Coordinates of C-alpha atoms in Angstrom, one line a residue:
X30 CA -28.0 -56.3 59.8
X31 CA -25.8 -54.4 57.7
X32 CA -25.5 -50.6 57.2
X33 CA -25.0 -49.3 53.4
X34 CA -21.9 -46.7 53.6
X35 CA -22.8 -44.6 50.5
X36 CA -19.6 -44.3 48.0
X37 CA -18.3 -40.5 47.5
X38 CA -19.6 -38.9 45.0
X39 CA -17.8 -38.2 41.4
X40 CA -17.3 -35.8 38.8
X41 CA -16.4 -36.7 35.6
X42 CA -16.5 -32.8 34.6
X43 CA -12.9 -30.6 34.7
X44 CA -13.1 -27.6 37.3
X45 CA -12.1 -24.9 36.6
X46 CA -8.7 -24.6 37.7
X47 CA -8.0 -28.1 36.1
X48 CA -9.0 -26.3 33.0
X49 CA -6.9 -23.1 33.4
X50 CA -3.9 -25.5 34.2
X51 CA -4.0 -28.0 30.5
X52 CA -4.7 -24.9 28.4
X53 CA -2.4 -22.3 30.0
X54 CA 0.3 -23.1 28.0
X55 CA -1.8 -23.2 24.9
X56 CA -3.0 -19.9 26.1
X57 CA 0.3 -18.1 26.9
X58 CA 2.0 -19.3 23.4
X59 CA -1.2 -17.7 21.6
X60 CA -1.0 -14.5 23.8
X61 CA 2.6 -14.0 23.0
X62 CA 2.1 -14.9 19.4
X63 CA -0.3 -12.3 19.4
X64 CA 2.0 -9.6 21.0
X65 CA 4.8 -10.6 18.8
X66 CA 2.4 -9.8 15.8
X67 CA 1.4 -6.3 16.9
X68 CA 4.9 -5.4 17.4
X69 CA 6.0 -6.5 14.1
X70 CA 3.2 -4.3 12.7
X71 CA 3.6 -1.9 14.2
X72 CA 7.8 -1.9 13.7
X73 CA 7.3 -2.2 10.0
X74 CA 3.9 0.4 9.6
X75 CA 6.4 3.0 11.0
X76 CA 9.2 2.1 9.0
X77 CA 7.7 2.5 5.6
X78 CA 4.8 4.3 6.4
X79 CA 4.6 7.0 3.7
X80 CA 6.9 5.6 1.4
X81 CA 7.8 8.2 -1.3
X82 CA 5.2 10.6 -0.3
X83 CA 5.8 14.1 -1.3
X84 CA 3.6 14.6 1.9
X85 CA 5.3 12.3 4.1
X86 CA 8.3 13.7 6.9
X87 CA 9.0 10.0 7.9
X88 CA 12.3 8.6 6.7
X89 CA 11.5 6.8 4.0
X90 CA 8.9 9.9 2.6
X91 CA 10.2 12.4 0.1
X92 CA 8.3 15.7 1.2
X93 CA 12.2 17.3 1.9
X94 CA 12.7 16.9 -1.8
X95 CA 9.1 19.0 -2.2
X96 CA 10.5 21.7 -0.3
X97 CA 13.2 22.5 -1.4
X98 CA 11.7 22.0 -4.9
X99 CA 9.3 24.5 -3.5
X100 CA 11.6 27.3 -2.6
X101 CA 12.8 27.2 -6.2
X102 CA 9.5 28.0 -7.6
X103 CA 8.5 24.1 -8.4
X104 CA 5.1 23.5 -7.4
X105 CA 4.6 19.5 -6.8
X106 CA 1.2 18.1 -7.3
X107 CA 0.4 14.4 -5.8
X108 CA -2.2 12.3 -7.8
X109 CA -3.2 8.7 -7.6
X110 CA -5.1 7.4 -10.7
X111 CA -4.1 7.5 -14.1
X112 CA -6.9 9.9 -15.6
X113 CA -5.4 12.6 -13.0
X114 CA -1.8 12.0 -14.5
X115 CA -2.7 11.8 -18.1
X116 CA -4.0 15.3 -17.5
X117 CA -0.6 16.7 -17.1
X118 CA 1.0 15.7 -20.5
X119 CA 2.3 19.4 -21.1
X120 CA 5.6 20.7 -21.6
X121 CA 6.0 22.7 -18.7
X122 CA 5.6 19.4 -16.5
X123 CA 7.4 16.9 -15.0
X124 CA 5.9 13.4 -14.2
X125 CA 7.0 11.3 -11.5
X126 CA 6.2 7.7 -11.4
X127 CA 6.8 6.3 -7.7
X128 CA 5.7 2.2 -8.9
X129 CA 5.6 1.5 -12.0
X130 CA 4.9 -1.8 -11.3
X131 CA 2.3 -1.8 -9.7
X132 CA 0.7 -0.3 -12.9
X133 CA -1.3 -3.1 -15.0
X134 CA -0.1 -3.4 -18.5
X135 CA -2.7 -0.9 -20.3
X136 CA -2.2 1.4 -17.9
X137 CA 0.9 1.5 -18.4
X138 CA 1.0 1.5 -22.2
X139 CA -2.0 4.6 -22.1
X140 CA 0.6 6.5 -19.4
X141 CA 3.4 5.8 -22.4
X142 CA 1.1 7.3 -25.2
X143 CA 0.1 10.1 -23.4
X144 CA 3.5 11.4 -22.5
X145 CA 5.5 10.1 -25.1
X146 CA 5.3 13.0 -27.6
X147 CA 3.8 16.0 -25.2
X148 CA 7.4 17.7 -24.4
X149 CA 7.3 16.5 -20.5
X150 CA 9.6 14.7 -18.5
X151 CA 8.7 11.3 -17.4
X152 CA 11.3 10.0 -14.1
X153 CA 10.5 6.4 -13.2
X154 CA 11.7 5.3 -10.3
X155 CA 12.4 1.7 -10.0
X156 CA 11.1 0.5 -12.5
X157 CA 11.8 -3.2 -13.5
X158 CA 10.9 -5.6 -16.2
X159 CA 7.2 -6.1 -15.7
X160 CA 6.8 -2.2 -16.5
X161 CA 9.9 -0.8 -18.2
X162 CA 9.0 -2.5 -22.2
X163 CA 5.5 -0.9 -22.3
X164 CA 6.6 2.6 -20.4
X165 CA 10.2 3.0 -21.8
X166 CA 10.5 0.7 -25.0
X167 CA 13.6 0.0 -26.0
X168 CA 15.0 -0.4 -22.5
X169 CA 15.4 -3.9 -20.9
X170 CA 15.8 -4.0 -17.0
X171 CA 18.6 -6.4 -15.9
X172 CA 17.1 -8.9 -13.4
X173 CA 20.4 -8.3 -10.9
X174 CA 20.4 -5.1 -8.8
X175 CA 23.9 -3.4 -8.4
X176 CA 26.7 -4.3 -5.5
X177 CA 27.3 -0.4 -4.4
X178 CA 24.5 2.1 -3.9
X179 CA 27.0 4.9 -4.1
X180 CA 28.2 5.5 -7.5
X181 CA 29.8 7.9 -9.6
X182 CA 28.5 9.2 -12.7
X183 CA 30.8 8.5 -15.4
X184 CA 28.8 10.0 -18.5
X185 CA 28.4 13.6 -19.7
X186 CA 25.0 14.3 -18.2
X187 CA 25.5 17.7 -17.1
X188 CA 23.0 17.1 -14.0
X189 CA 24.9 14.2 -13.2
X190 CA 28.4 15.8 -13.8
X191 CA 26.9 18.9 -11.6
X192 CA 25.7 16.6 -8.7
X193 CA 29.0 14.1 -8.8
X194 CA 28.4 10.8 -6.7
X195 CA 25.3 9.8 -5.6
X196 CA 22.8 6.6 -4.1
X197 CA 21.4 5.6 -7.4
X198 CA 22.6 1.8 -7.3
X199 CA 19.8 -0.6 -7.5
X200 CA 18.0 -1.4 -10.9
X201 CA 20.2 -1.7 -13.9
X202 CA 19.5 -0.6 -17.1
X203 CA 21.1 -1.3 -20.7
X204 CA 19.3 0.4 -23.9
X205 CA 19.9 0.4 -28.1
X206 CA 18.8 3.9 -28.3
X207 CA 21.7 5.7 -30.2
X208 CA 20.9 9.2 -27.7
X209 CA 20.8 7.7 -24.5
X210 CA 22.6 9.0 -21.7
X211 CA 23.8 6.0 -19.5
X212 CA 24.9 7.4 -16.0
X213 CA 26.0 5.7 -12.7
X214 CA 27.0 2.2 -14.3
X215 CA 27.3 -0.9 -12.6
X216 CA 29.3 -3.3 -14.0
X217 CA 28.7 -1.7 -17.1
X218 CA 25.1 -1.2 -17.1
X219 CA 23.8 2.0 -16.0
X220 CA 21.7 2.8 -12.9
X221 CA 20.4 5.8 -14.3
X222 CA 19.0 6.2 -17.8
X223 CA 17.7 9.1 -19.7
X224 CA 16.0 9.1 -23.1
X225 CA 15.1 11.6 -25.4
X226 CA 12.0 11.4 -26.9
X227 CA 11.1 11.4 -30.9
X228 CA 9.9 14.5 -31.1
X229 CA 8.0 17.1 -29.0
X230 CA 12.0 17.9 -27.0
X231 CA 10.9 15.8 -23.9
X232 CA 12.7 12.4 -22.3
X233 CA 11.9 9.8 -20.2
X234 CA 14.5 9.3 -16.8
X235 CA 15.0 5.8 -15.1
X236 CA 16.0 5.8 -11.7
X237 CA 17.3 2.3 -10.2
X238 CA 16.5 3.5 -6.8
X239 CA 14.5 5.6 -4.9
X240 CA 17.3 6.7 -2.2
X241 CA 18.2 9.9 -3.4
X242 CA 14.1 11.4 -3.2
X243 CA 14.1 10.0 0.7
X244 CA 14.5 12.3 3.4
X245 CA 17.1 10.4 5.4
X246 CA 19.1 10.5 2.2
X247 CA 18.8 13.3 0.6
X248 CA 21.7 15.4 2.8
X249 CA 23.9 12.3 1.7
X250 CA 27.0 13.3 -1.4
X251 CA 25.5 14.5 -4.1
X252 CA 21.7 13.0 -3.7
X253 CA 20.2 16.3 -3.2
X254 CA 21.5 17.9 -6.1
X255 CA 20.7 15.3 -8.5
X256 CA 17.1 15.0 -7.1
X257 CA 16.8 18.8 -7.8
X258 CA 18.2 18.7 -11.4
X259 CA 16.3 16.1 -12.2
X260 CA 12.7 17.2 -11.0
X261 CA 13.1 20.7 -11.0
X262 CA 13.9 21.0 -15.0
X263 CA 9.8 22.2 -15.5
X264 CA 8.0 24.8 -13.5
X265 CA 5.1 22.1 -12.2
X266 CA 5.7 18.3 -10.9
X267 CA 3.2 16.1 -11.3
X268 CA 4.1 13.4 -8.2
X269 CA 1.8 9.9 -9.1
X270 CA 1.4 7.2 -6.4
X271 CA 0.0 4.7 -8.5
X272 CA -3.1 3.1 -6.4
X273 CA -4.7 -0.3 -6.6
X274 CA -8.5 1.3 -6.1
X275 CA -7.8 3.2 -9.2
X276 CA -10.8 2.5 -11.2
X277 CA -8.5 2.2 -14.3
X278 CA -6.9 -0.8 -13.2
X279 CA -10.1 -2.3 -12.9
X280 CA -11.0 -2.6 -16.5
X281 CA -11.7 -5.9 -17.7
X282 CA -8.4 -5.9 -19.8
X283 CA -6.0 -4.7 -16.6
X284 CA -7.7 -6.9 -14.1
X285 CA -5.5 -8.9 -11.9
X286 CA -6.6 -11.6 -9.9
X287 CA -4.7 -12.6 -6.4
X288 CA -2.2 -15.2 -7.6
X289 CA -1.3 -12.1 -10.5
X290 CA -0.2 -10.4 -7.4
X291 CA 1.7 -12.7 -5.7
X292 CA 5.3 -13.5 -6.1
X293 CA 5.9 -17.1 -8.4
X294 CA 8.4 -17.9 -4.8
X295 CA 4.9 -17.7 -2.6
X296 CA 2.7 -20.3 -5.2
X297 CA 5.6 -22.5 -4.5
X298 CA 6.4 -22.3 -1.2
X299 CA 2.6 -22.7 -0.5
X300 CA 2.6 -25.6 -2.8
X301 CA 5.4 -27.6 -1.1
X302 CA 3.8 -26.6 2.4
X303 CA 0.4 -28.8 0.8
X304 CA 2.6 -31.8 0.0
X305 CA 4.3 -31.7 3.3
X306 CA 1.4 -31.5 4.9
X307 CA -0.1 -34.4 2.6
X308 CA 3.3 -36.5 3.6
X309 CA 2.6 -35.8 7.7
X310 CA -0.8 -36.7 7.3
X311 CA -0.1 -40.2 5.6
X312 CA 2.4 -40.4 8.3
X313 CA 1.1 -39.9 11.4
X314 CA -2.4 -42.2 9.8
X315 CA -0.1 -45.3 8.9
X316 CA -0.6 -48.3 12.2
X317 CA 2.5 -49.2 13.3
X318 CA 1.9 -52.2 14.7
X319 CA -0.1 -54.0 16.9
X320 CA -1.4 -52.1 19.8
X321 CA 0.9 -52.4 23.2
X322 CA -1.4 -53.1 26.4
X323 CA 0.0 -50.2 28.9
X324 CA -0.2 -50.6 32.9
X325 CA -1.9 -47.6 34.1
X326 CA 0.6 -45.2 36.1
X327 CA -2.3 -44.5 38.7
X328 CA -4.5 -47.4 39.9
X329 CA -8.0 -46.5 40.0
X330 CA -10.8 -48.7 42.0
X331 CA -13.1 -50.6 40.9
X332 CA -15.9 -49.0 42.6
X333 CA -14.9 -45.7 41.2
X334 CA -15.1 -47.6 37.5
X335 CA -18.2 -49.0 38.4
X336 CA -19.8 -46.0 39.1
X337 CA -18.2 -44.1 36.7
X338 CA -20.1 -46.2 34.0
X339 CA -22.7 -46.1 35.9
X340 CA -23.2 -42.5 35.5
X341 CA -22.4 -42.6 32.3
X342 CA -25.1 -45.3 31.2
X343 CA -27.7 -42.6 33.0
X344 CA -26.7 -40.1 31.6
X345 CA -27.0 -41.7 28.4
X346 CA -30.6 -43.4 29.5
X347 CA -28.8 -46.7 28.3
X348 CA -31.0 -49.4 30.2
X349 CA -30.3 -52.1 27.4
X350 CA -26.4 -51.6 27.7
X351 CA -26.7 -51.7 31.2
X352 CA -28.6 -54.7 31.1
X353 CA -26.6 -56.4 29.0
X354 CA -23.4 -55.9 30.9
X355 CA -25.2 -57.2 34.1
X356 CA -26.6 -60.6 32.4
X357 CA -22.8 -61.3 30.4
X358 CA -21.0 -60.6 33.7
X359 CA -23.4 -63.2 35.6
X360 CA -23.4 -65.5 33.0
X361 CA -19.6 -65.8 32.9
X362 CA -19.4 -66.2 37.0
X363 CA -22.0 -68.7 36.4
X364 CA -20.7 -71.0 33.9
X365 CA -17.8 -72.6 35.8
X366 CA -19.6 -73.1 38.7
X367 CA -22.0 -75.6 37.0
X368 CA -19.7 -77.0 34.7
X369 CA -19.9 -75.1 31.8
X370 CA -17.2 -74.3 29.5
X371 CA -16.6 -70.2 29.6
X372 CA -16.9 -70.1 26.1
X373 CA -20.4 -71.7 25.8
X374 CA -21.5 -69.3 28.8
X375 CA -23.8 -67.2 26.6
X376 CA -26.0 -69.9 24.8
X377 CA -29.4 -70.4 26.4
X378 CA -29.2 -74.4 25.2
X379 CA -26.0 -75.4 27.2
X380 CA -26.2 -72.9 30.4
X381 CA -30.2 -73.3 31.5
X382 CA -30.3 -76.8 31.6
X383 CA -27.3 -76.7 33.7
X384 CA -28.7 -74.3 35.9
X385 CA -32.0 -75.9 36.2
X386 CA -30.3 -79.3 37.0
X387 CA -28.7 -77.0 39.7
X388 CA -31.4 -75.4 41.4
X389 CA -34.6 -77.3 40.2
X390 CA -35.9 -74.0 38.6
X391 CA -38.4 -73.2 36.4
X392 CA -36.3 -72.8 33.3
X393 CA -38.3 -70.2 31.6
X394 CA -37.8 -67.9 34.3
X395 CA -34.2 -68.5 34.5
X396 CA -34.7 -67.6 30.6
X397 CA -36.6 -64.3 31.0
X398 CA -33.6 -63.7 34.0
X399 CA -30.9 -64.4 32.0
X400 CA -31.5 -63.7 28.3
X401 CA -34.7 -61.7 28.4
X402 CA -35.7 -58.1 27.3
X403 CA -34.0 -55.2 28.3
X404 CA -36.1 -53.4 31.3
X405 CA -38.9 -50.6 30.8
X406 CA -37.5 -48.3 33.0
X407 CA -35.0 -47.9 36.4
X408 CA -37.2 -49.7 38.8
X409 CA -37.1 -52.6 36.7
X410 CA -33.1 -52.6 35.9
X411 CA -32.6 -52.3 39.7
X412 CA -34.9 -55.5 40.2
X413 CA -32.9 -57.4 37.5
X414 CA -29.8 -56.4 38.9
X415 CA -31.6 -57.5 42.7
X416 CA -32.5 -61.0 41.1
X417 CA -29.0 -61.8 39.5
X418 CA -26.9 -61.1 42.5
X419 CA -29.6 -63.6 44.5
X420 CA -29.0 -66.1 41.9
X421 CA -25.4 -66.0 42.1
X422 CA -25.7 -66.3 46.0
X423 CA -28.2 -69.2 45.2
X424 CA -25.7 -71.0 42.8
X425 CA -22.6 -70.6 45.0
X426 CA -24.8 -72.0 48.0
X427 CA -23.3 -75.3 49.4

């Protein structure tokens, strides 16, 4: 008599701490990629927050120049779309353009022909190739910025004689207009242009940079005093933060899609990432090789196997696999052991006459055994699985 000791049972599903431990490093990379993001964001949000806002007391705002500006009678108006700035062609005014680039090209040639003959001041600051032809023609921005940002004035501007050295390198600027006053050069090109207009007594002032308006430079050699002259000339200032919800820049003619807005360096760079990617792909796909049969590290018993599949055949209500397995396996024990080659162990023709020579069977029910249908339901694989074991105990008999 013999007692059946059951096998322990299994789990082929992770707990939970087995989880926590693979993806815990995942986990802590994507946690501190997430930190490092938010501090970057926030690092940079401060740093430019404002960014030559009249309104603005952070470093890089310009509401000290709006003071003082202020306390000598200069009133300074912000707007942020071109109909708002057009308003203020007038004599008594002073126009400030913070980014002229990010103007699109009509509304940058409208701005021009609304200020070009009114008697105003137009200051751009910064200005560079994609805006300077259609706002100040005539003038051609040189794609290389200057090596100093202090300079010294070196024309007969009387604002820029009065105010002496100051931070205007950045942009360069070189012109054909006979007028021109060409201050703070560069290796030759100034960084600080003024034009006169045609007619109407106004001009049109290009700034290279934006440091002498900011409030952490404005206390710096002659900034302040420049910054004054060059605003201050009319009783109102028109400050315009150009605005990419500015329904003007929507117009079917000034529409820009993404790619218009992105720098030609990012379509590249994103290009070459696609091929790279392309190369990895093709890479890592290629088979290098034959496949290398690998000892396990960890030697795992048979019964666990067994019952492993087992489960997994359940689980997947695979009786025919199961079946199958059962019938090849005993088929393949069998063969040898009534002299039958292994390679002709799964053809009814050579093993059941062999077998029924054997054990003086009834051949069709070694048939139905051996190569029949795959069972109805569990009952009937366990049965099949009963019968085969007795008919490899029957077989190995003496």
């Amino acid at each position: 008599m013999t007692t059946e000791v059951p096998l322990p049972s299994t789990s082929a599903s992770p707990t939970a701490r087995q989880v926590w431990t693979r993806a815990r490093g995942v986990a802590l990379a994507l946690a501190l990629l997430a930190v490092a993001a938010v501090v970057i964001a926030v690092v940079r949000s401060d740093a430019r927050h404002g960014e030559l806002d009249p309104r603005s007391a952070d470093p890089y705002g310009s509401r000290a120049v709006a003071e003082l500006l202020a306390d000598r009678g200069v009133d300074t108006r912000v707007v942020t779309t071109l109909e708002e700035a057009s308003a203020a062609a007038n004599p008594d005014t002073t126009l400030l353009v913070a980014v002229p680039d990010l103007l699109t090209h009509r509304q940058q040639s409208l701005l021009h022909s609304e200020f070009a003959d009114s008697g105003s001041r137009t200051v751009l600051v910064s200005a560079g190739s994609t805006s300077v032809d259609r706002l100040a023609p005539g003038v051609i921005a040189d794609p290389a910025t200057s090596f100093g940002s202090t300079l010294d004035p070196v024309c007969d501007l009387p604002a820029a004689v009065r105010a002496g050295s100051a931070d205007t390198g950045g942009l360069r600027y070189t012109t054909a207009h006979l007028g021109a006053d060409e201050c703070y050069p560069s290796e030759r090109l100034a960084t600080l242009l003024r034009i006169p207009a045609a007619t109407g007594g106004g001009d049109t002032v290009l700034l290279g940079a934006p440091d002498i308006l900011l409030n952490d430079r404005l206390d710096e050699h002659g900034n302040a005093s420049l910054a004054l002259q060059l605003l201050g000339s009319r009783p109102h200032l028109v400050w315009y933060l150009p605005s990419l919800t500015d329904a003007s820049a929507a117009s079917e003619e000034g529409r820009r899609s993404l790619f218009n807005l992105l720098p030609s360096g990012w379509l590249w760079g994103t290009a070459q990432l696609f091929v790279a990617a392309a190369l990895a792909a093709l890479w890592r796909a290629r088979r290098l090789g034959p496949l290398v049969p690998e000892r396990l590290p960890v030697a795992i018993r048979a019964s666990e196997t067994v019952e492993g599949r087992a489960r997994l055949y359940r689980k997947a209500n695979a009786r025919d696999r199961a079946a199958t397995a059962l019938r090849s396996t005993t088929r393949t024990r069998l063969a040898p052991l009534v002299g039958v080659p292994v390679s002709q162990a799964h053809t009814p023709e050579t093993l059941l006459p062999s077998l029924s020579t054997r054990l003086h069977g009834d051949g069709q029910s070694l048939r139905d055994l051996l190569f029949g249908p795959p069972p109805g339901d569990d009952a009937a694989l366990i049965t099949l699985a009963d019968r085969l074991d007795a008919l490899e105990r029957e077989v190995r008999r003496p």
